[in-house]
């Protein structure tokens, strides 16, 4: 088994083509364009996706808009941290595998270090925090919700291309708000992808058209037969009278004749279809040479995916069989499982990590909620808080054991990130072959629209737990006080119409929270 894997790796490395840029330029571009993002990208994945599009599509032109949409849909269709997979994939396409892997650490380590420092601090605080701290945290949460709403609106404008994609955005948002389960969000992605395949291939439209044609041709009752015969007799009589009248009427000059069915109308009907919607492009997408992924072959991709599932089965088997598991292995197994089965972001993340860490008795409910509230205001990758919360919880889970807090943080970091990155790396090899097929791009269009709808689901969940005080340490709705609604609206309006940057909006929200405390509570 290992010999065959190594042979595939040697063959792929030997036959691989050079990346789009030279080795030096690839490393230089990666460091120059990525070094600051882990420190300045506030607001969560929805905002990160918008930042990446503005930088790497519009400004630097590393990828085109369609490839961005494809990568976004692929990141949402696979488990793991979406924004981290996105920036990793973009750098791999532009500069190659090694610069892409380093970009992952450049992007994720600042937030991970901050989360570890937060865990060390929280481990030393008292059971109840001062009231001004709760006001500050609530202001940060309210501002973050406004930023995520803005990102959802901007992503929707790009994802909505026709009536079906508009429906799928609404479908993803509504379905995500109504129910919450591990299996549920992958099913929503599958439904969205299948819907666009059926729609773009016009299977449903052709079926309805065929049904209508059959109904017109086959009368259902005797009355329908008599009505059909009467209509036929009336048509024959009218035709005979019209022919007789034409023989008596002078002919019209050819110069005055107008074509009642112009060719432009025919072409327009062919292009739009009977439903008035623009038909999807019939030709397969031709990917420009400069944007081809030249790092992974499909053989290597399949090998990576197979190896991941083998390791996953081994780890989960040991997790279920071993009775006296060390805390380090139990923590890694729980985080590894969470990183494998999490789809859809925050709506699933919060209850899942709570079950895997708090229910185990490793972290108190208060510490869990405090970390969740503070981390919302951190920059960098948070997958609606997953990687940073995983580092934070990993450090706290090591408290009271022989395991150092730093080791717990590293275990949480590796466990939560590894499944998504490995699966995404393997899929990129297969994706290079599949993305030329129109049914595959249609599927990604549906997944993309449904995933954008889930952004609004995350907004709904964060809204419900955004306000924290001494009596509500588990979090309650921001609508408890209109002031928090005003903070959310301020961050949204400031970003939408006044180009207010996310870090400034979050700091403004924290300041407004302190103002609220000075007026209402002090």
Coordinates of C-alpha atoms in Angstrom, one line a residue:
X1 CA 0.0 0.0 0.0
X2 CA 2.7 2.5 1.0
X3 CA 4.8 1.5 -1.9
X4 CA 2.0 2.3 -4.4
X5 CA 1.4 5.6 -2.7
X6 CA 5.0 6.6 -2.9
X7 CA 5.2 5.6 -6.6
X8 CA 2.2 7.8 -7.4
X9 CA 3.8 10.7 -5.5
X10 CA 7.1 10.2 -7.4
X11 CA 5.3 10.0 -10.8
X12 CA 3.2 13.1 -10.1
X13 CA 6.3 15.1 -8.9
X14 CA 8.3 14.0 -11.9
X15 CA 5.6 14.8 -14.5
X16 CA 4.2 18.0 -13.0
X17 CA 4.3 21.2 -15.0
X18 CA 5.7 24.4 -13.8
X19 CA 3.3 26.7 -11.9
X20 CA 1.9 29.8 -13.4
X21 CA 4.7 32.0 -12.1
X22 CA 8.4 31.4 -11.4
X23 CA 9.3 29.9 -8.1
X24 CA 10.7 33.2 -6.8
X25 CA 7.8 35.3 -8.0
X26 CA 5.3 32.8 -6.5
X27 CA 6.8 33.0 -3.0
X28 CA 7.2 36.8 -3.2
X29 CA 3.6 37.3 -4.3
X30 CA 2.3 34.9 -1.6
X31 CA 4.1 36.8 1.2
X32 CA 3.4 40.2 -0.2
X33 CA -0.3 39.7 -0.7
X34 CA -1.0 37.4 2.3
X35 CA 1.1 38.5 5.3
X36 CA -1.4 41.0 6.7
X37 CA -4.7 39.2 6.0
X38 CA -4.5 37.1 9.2
X39 CA -4.2 40.3 11.2
X40 CA -6.8 42.5 9.4
X41 CA -9.6 40.2 8.2
X42 CA -12.4 40.7 10.7
X43 CA -16.0 39.5 10.6
X44 CA -15.8 35.8 9.9
X45 CA -15.9 33.7 6.7
X46 CA -18.7 35.6 5.0
X47 CA -16.6 38.8 5.1
X48 CA -13.4 36.9 4.3
X49 CA -14.9 35.6 1.0
X50 CA -15.7 39.1 0.0
X51 CA -12.2 40.3 0.9
X52 CA -10.7 37.5 -1.2
X53 CA -12.8 38.4 -4.2
X54 CA -11.9 42.1 -4.0
X55 CA -8.2 41.3 -3.7
X56 CA -7.5 38.2 -5.8
X57 CA -10.1 38.7 -8.5
X58 CA -10.6 42.4 -8.9
X59 CA -7.3 43.9 -7.8
X60 CA -4.5 41.3 -8.3
X61 CA -6.3 39.2 -11.0
X62 CA -4.9 35.9 -9.8
X63 CA -8.1 34.1 -10.8
X64 CA -11.2 35.1 -12.8
X65 CA -14.7 35.6 -11.4
X66 CA -16.0 32.2 -12.5
X67 CA -13.1 30.4 -11.0
X68 CA -13.7 32.3 -7.8
X69 CA -17.4 31.1 -7.8
X70 CA -16.3 27.5 -8.4
X71 CA -13.7 27.6 -5.6
X72 CA -16.3 29.1 -3.3
X73 CA -18.8 26.5 -4.0
X74 CA -16.2 23.7 -3.7
X75 CA -15.1 25.1 -0.3
X76 CA -18.8 25.1 0.9
X77 CA -19.4 21.6 -0.4
X78 CA -16.6 20.1 1.6
X79 CA -16.2 20.0 5.4
X80 CA -13.8 22.2 7.3
X81 CA -13.0 25.9 7.6
X82 CA -14.3 27.6 4.4
X83 CA -12.2 30.8 4.3
X84 CA -9.0 28.9 5.1
X85 CA -9.6 26.5 2.3
X86 CA -10.4 29.3 -0.1
X87 CA -7.1 31.3 0.5
X88 CA -5.1 28.0 0.5
X89 CA -6.6 27.0 -2.9
X90 CA -6.1 30.5 -4.5
X91 CA -2.4 30.5 -3.5
X92 CA -1.9 26.9 -4.8
X93 CA -3.4 27.9 -8.1
X94 CA -1.3 31.0 -8.4
X95 CA 2.1 29.9 -6.9
X96 CA 2.1 26.2 -6.3
X97 CA 1.7 23.7 -3.5
X98 CA 4.4 24.8 -1.1
X99 CA 3.6 28.5 -1.2
X100 CA 0.0 27.6 -0.8
X101 CA 0.7 25.5 2.3
X102 CA 2.8 28.3 3.8
X103 CA 0.0 30.8 3.1
X104 CA -2.2 28.6 5.3
X105 CA 0.1 29.1 8.2
X106 CA 0.5 32.8 7.5
X107 CA -3.3 33.1 7.5
X108 CA -4.1 31.0 10.5
X109 CA -1.3 31.3 13.0
X110 CA -2.0 34.9 14.2
X111 CA -5.6 34.0 15.2
X112 CA -4.4 30.7 16.7
X113 CA -1.8 32.5 18.9
X114 CA -4.4 35.1 20.0
X115 CA -6.9 32.3 20.9
X116 CA -4.2 30.6 23.0
X117 CA -3.5 33.8 24.8
X118 CA -7.2 34.2 25.5
X119 CA -7.4 30.7 26.9
X120 CA -4.5 31.4 29.3
X121 CA -6.3 34.6 30.4
X122 CA -9.7 33.1 30.8
X123 CA -8.3 30.3 32.9
X124 CA -7.3 32.9 35.5
X125 CA -10.5 35.0 35.7
X126 CA -13.2 34.9 38.3
X127 CA -16.6 33.3 37.8
X128 CA -18.3 36.7 37.2
X129 CA -16.7 39.4 35.1
X130 CA -17.2 43.2 35.6
X131 CA -20.3 44.6 34.0
X132 CA -18.3 46.9 31.6
X133 CA -16.7 43.9 30.1
X134 CA -20.0 42.3 29.3
X135 CA -21.1 45.6 27.7
X136 CA -17.9 45.6 25.6
X137 CA -18.4 42.0 24.5
X138 CA -22.1 42.6 23.5
X139 CA -21.1 45.7 21.5
X140 CA -18.4 43.7 19.6
X141 CA -21.0 40.9 18.9
X142 CA -23.6 43.4 17.6
X143 CA -21.1 45.0 15.3
X144 CA -19.9 41.6 14.0
X145 CA -23.5 40.7 13.1
X146 CA -23.9 43.8 11.0
X147 CA -20.7 43.1 9.2
X148 CA -21.8 39.5 8.4
X149 CA -25.2 40.8 7.1
X150 CA -23.3 43.1 4.7
X151 CA -21.1 40.3 3.5
X152 CA -24.2 38.1 3.0
X153 CA -25.8 40.9 0.9
X154 CA -22.7 41.3 -1.2
X155 CA -22.2 37.6 -1.8
X156 CA -25.9 37.3 -2.7
X157 CA -25.4 39.9 -5.5
X158 CA -22.8 37.7 -7.1
X159 CA -24.5 34.3 -6.4
X160 CA -27.9 35.3 -7.8
X161 CA -27.8 35.0 -11.6
X162 CA -31.4 34.0 -12.3
X163 CA -34.7 33.1 -10.6
X164 CA -33.6 29.7 -9.5
X165 CA -30.4 30.9 -7.7
X166 CA -32.5 33.6 -6.0
X167 CA -34.8 30.9 -4.8
X168 CA -31.9 28.7 -3.6
X169 CA -30.4 31.6 -1.6
X170 CA -33.8 32.0 0.2
X171 CA -34.1 28.3 0.5
X172 CA -30.7 28.0 2.2
X173 CA -31.4 30.8 4.6
X174 CA -34.9 29.7 5.5
X175 CA -34.1 26.0 5.9
X176 CA -31.0 26.7 8.0
X177 CA -33.1 28.8 10.4
X178 CA -35.8 26.2 10.8
X179 CA -33.7 23.2 11.7
X180 CA -30.2 22.3 12.9
X181 CA -28.4 18.9 12.7
X182 CA -25.2 17.4 11.6
X183 CA -26.6 15.6 8.5
X184 CA -28.9 18.5 7.6
X185 CA -26.5 21.0 6.0
X186 CA -24.8 18.5 3.6
X187 CA -28.3 17.5 2.5
X188 CA -29.1 21.2 1.8
X189 CA -26.0 21.5 -0.4
X190 CA -26.9 18.3 -2.3
X191 CA -30.4 19.6 -2.9
X192 CA -29.1 22.9 -4.2
X193 CA -26.6 21.3 -6.6
X194 CA -29.2 18.8 -7.9
X195 CA -31.7 21.6 -8.5
X196 CA -29.4 23.6 -10.7
X197 CA -28.4 20.5 -12.7
X198 CA -32.1 19.6 -13.4
X199 CA -32.9 23.3 -14.2
X200 CA -29.9 23.9 -16.5
X201 CA -30.4 20.7 -18.4
X202 CA -34.1 21.7 -18.8
X203 CA -35.3 18.3 -17.7
X204 CA -38.2 19.8 -15.7
X205 CA -39.2 22.3 -18.3
X206 CA -39.2 19.6 -21.0
X207 CA -41.3 17.3 -18.8
X208 CA -43.9 20.0 -18.2
X209 CA -43.9 20.8 -21.9
X210 CA -44.4 17.2 -22.9
X211 CA -47.2 16.8 -20.3
X212 CA -49.0 19.8 -21.7
X213 CA -48.7 18.5 -25.3
X214 CA -50.2 15.2 -24.3
X215 CA -53.1 16.8 -22.6
X216 CA -53.8 18.9 -25.7
X217 CA -53.7 15.9 -28.0
X218 CA -55.9 13.5 -26.0
X219 CA -59.4 14.8 -25.1
X220 CA -60.4 13.5 -21.7
X221 CA -64.2 13.2 -22.0
X222 CA -67.0 12.9 -24.6
X223 CA -67.7 16.6 -24.3
X224 CA -64.1 17.4 -25.1
X225 CA -64.4 15.2 -28.3
X226 CA -67.6 17.0 -29.4
X227 CA -66.0 20.4 -28.6
X228 CA -63.0 19.4 -30.7
X229 CA -65.2 18.3 -33.6
X230 CA -67.1 21.6 -33.5
X231 CA -63.9 23.6 -33.4
X232 CA -62.7 21.6 -36.5
X233 CA -65.9 22.3 -38.4
X234 CA -65.8 26.0 -37.5
X235 CA -62.1 26.2 -38.6
X236 CA -62.9 24.6 -42.0
X237 CA -65.8 27.0 -42.5
X238 CA -63.7 30.1 -41.6
X239 CA -60.9 28.9 -43.9
X240 CA -63.3 28.6 -46.9
X241 CA -64.7 32.0 -46.3
X242 CA -61.3 33.6 -46.0
X243 CA -60.1 31.9 -49.3
X244 CA -63.2 33.2 -51.1
X245 CA -62.6 36.8 -49.8
X246 CA -58.9 36.7 -50.8
X247 CA -59.9 35.9 -54.4
X248 CA -62.0 39.0 -54.5
X249 CA -59.4 41.3 -52.8
X250 CA -56.5 42.9 -54.7
X251 CA -53.1 41.6 -53.7
X252 CA -50.8 43.7 -51.4
X253 CA -47.6 45.0 -52.8
X254 CA -44.5 43.2 -51.7
X255 CA -42.9 46.4 -50.5
X256 CA -45.7 46.9 -47.9
X257 CA -45.4 43.3 -46.6
X258 CA -44.0 42.9 -43.1
X259 CA -42.6 39.7 -41.7
X260 CA -44.8 38.7 -38.7
X261 CA -42.1 36.3 -37.4
X262 CA -38.8 38.2 -37.5
X263 CA -35.6 36.2 -37.2
X264 CA -34.6 38.2 -34.2
X265 CA -37.7 37.1 -32.3
X266 CA -37.0 33.5 -33.2
X267 CA -33.4 33.8 -32.0
X268 CA -34.5 35.5 -28.8
X269 CA -37.0 32.8 -28.1
X270 CA -34.4 30.2 -28.6
X271 CA -32.0 32.0 -26.3
X272 CA -34.4 32.6 -23.5
X273 CA -36.8 29.7 -23.6
X274 CA -40.5 29.7 -22.9
X275 CA -40.0 30.6 -19.3
X276 CA -38.4 34.0 -20.1
X277 CA -35.1 33.0 -18.4
X278 CA -31.7 33.1 -20.1
X279 CA -30.7 29.6 -21.1
X280 CA -27.4 28.4 -19.6
X281 CA -24.4 28.3 -21.8
X282 CA -24.4 25.1 -23.8
X283 CA -20.6 25.1 -24.4
X284 CA -18.2 23.6 -21.9
X285 CA -16.2 26.1 -20.0
X286 CA -12.7 26.6 -21.4
X287 CA -10.3 27.3 -18.6
X288 CA -7.5 29.8 -19.6
X289 CA -4.0 28.3 -19.6
X290 CA -2.8 30.8 -16.9
X291 CA -5.5 29.5 -14.5
X292 CA -5.0 25.8 -14.9
X293 CA -4.2 23.9 -11.7
X294 CA -0.9 22.3 -12.4
X295 CA 0.1 20.8 -9.1
X296 CA -2.0 17.7 -8.4
X297 CA -3.0 14.8 -10.8
X298 CA -6.2 12.9 -10.4
X299 CA -4.3 9.9 -9.3
X300 CA -2.6 11.8 -6.4
X301 CA -6.0 13.3 -5.6
X302 CA -7.7 10.0 -5.3
X303 CA -4.8 8.6 -3.3
X304 CA -4.9 11.5 -0.8
X305 CA -8.7 11.1 -0.3
X306 CA -8.3 7.3 0.2
X307 CA -5.6 7.8 2.8
X308 CA -7.7 10.3 4.7
X309 CA -10.6 7.9 5.0
X310 CA -8.3 5.1 6.1
X311 CA -6.9 7.3 8.9
X312 CA -10.4 8.5 9.8
X313 CA -11.6 5.0 10.3
X314 CA -8.6 4.0 12.4
X315 CA -9.0 7.0 14.7
X316 CA -12.7 6.6 15.1
X317 CA -12.3 2.9 15.8
X318 CA -9.8 3.6 18.5
X319 CA -12.0 6.4 19.9
X320 CA -14.8 3.9 20.3
X321 CA -12.8 0.9 21.5
X322 CA -10.4 2.3 24.0
X323 CA -11.9 2.8 27.5
X324 CA -9.1 4.7 29.3
X325 CA -8.1 7.1 26.6
X326 CA -5.5 9.8 27.4
X327 CA -6.9 13.4 27.4
X328 CA -4.6 14.3 24.4
X329 CA -5.9 11.5 22.2
X330 CA -9.5 12.1 23.2
X331 CA -9.2 15.8 22.4
X332 CA -7.6 15.1 19.0
X333 CA -10.2 12.5 18.1
X334 CA -13.1 14.8 19.0
X335 CA -11.7 17.7 17.1
X336 CA -10.8 15.5 14.1
X337 CA -14.4 14.2 14.0
X338 CA -15.8 17.7 14.3
X339 CA -13.5 18.9 11.4
X340 CA -14.7 16.0 9.3
X341 CA -18.5 16.3 9.7
X342 CA -19.0 20.0 10.0
X343 CA -20.8 21.6 7.1
X344 CA -22.5 25.0 6.9
X345 CA -20.5 26.9 9.6
X346 CA -21.7 28.4 12.8
X347 CA -25.3 27.0 13.0
X348 CA -23.7 23.5 13.5
X349 CA -20.4 24.4 15.0
X350 CA -21.5 25.9 18.3
X351 CA -23.7 23.0 19.6
X352 CA -21.3 20.4 18.2
X353 CA -18.1 21.8 19.9
X354 CA -20.1 22.3 23.1
X355 CA -21.1 18.6 23.1
X356 CA -17.5 17.4 22.3
X357 CA -15.8 19.6 25.0
X358 CA -18.2 21.0 27.6
X359 CA -20.3 17.8 27.9
X360 CA -17.1 15.9 28.4
X361 CA -16.4 18.0 31.5
X362 CA -13.2 19.5 30.1
X363 CA -14.4 23.1 29.9
X364 CA -17.0 25.0 31.9
X365 CA -20.1 26.4 30.1
X366 CA -19.1 29.9 31.2
X367 CA -15.6 29.7 29.8
X368 CA -17.1 28.3 26.5
X369 CA -19.5 31.2 26.1
X370 CA -17.0 33.9 27.1
X371 CA -14.5 32.6 24.5
X372 CA -17.1 32.4 21.9
X373 CA -18.1 36.1 22.5
X374 CA -14.6 37.4 22.5
X375 CA -13.4 35.4 19.5
X376 CA -16.1 36.9 17.3
X377 CA -14.1 40.1 17.3
X378 CA -10.8 38.4 16.4
X379 CA -9.3 38.7 12.9
X380 CA -8.4 35.8 10.7
X381 CA -10.0 32.4 10.2
X382 CA -12.8 31.5 12.4
X383 CA -15.2 29.4 10.3
X384 CA -17.8 31.1 12.4
X385 CA -15.4 30.6 15.3
X386 CA -14.4 27.0 14.7
X387 CA -10.6 27.0 14.4
X388 CA -10.0 29.7 16.9
X389 CA -12.5 28.2 19.3
X390 CA -10.8 24.8 18.8
X391 CA -7.5 26.2 19.8
X392 CA -9.1 28.0 22.7
X393 CA -11.0 25.0 23.9
X394 CA -8.0 22.7 23.3
X395 CA -5.9 24.8 25.7
X396 CA -8.6 24.9 28.3
X397 CA -9.2 21.2 28.0
X398 CA -5.6 20.6 29.0
X399 CA -6.1 22.5 32.2
X400 CA -5.8 20.3 35.3
X401 CA -3.9 17.5 33.4
X402 CA -0.3 16.7 32.8
X403 CA -0.7 18.1 29.3
X404 CA 0.6 21.7 28.9
X405 CA -1.9 24.3 27.7
X406 CA 0.2 25.0 24.6
X407 CA 0.1 21.3 23.7
X408 CA -3.7 21.3 24.0
X409 CA -3.9 24.3 21.7
X410 CA -1.7 22.6 19.1
X411 CA -3.8 19.4 19.3
X412 CA -7.0 21.4 18.8
X413 CA -5.5 23.3 15.9
X414 CA -4.3 20.2 14.0
X415 CA -7.4 18.2 14.7
X416 CA -9.9 20.8 13.4
X417 CA -7.9 21.9 10.4
X418 CA -6.5 18.6 9.0
X419 CA -9.6 16.9 7.7
X420 CA -10.8 19.9 5.6
X421 CA -7.4 20.7 4.2
X422 CA -6.6 17.1 3.3
X423 CA -10.0 16.5 1.6
X424 CA -9.8 19.8 -0.2
X425 CA -6.2 19.0 -1.4
X426 CA -7.3 15.6 -2.8
X427 CA -10.4 17.0 -4.4
X428 CA -8.4 19.6 -6.2
X429 CA -6.8 16.9 -8.2
X430 CA -10.1 15.4 -9.2
X431 CA -11.7 18.8 -9.6
X432 CA -9.2 19.7 -12.4
X433 CA -10.8 16.9 -14.5
X434 CA -14.5 17.5 -13.5
X435 CA -14.6 21.2 -13.8
X436 CA -14.7 21.1 -17.6
X437 CA -18.1 19.4 -17.6
X438 CA -21.2 21.6 -17.7
X439 CA -23.2 19.5 -15.2
X440 CA -20.4 19.9 -12.7
X441 CA -20.3 23.7 -13.0
X442 CA -24.2 23.7 -12.8
X443 CA -24.0 21.7 -9.5
X444 CA -21.4 24.2 -8.1
X445 CA -23.7 27.1 -9.0
X446 CA -26.5 25.5 -6.9
X447 CA -24.2 24.7 -4.0
X448 CA -22.9 28.3 -4.1
X449 CA -26.3 29.9 -3.9
X450 CA -27.4 27.6 -1.1
X451 CA -24.2 28.2 0.9
X452 CA -24.7 32.0 0.6
X453 CA -28.2 31.5 2.1
X454 CA -26.6 29.8 5.1
X455 CA -24.7 33.1 5.8
X456 CA -28.0 34.5 6.9
X457 CA -28.6 31.5 9.1
X458 CA -25.3 32.3 10.8
X459 CA -26.5 35.8 11.3
X460 CA -29.7 34.5 12.9
X461 CA -27.9 32.3 15.3
X462 CA -25.4 34.9 16.4
X463 CA -28.2 37.4 16.8
X464 CA -29.9 35.1 19.3
X465 CA -26.8 34.8 21.6
X466 CA -25.2 38.2 21.0
X467 CA -26.1 40.0 24.3
X468 CA -24.2 38.9 27.4
X469 CA -24.4 40.1 31.0
X470 CA -23.9 38.8 34.5
X471 CA -27.4 37.3 34.6
X472 CA -27.4 36.0 31.0
X473 CA -23.9 34.5 30.6
X474 CA -25.2 31.9 28.2
X475 CA -26.2 34.7 25.8
X476 CA -29.6 36.1 24.8
X477 CA -31.0 38.0 21.8
X478 CA -29.7 41.4 20.8
X479 CA -33.2 42.7 20.5
X480 CA -33.3 42.8 24.3
X481 CA -32.3 46.4 24.0
X482 CA -32.7 48.7 20.9
X483 CA -29.2 50.0 21.4
X484 CA -27.7 46.7 20.2
X485 CA -29.9 46.8 17.1
X486 CA -28.6 50.3 16.5
X487 CA -25.0 49.1 16.7
X488 CA -25.7 46.3 14.2
X489 CA -27.4 48.7 11.8
X490 CA -24.5 51.2 12.2
X491 CA -21.9 48.6 11.2
X492 CA -24.0 47.5 8.2
X493 CA -24.8 51.0 7.0
X494 CA -21.2 52.2 7.6
X495 CA -19.8 49.3 5.5
X496 CA -22.5 49.5 2.8
X497 CA -22.6 53.2 2.0
X498 CA -19.6 54.8 3.7
X499 CA -16.9 52.1 3.1
X500 CA -16.3 51.7 6.8
X501 CA -13.6 48.9 7.3
X502 CA -14.5 45.9 9.4
X503 CA -11.9 46.5 12.1
X504 CA -13.1 50.0 12.6
X505 CA -16.7 48.9 12.6
X506 CA -16.0 46.3 15.3
X507 CA -14.1 48.8 17.5
X508 CA -16.9 51.3 17.0
X509 CA -19.3 48.6 18.2
X510 CA -17.3 48.0 21.3
X511 CA -17.1 51.7 22.1
X512 CA -20.9 52.1 21.6
X513 CA -21.3 49.2 24.0
X514 CA -19.3 51.0 26.7
X515 CA -21.3 54.2 26.0
X516 CA -24.5 52.1 26.6
X517 CA -23.1 50.9 29.9
X518 CA -22.2 54.5 30.9
X519 CA -25.7 55.7 30.2
X520 CA -27.9 52.8 31.3
X521 CA -25.9 50.9 34.0
X522 CA -23.4 53.3 35.5

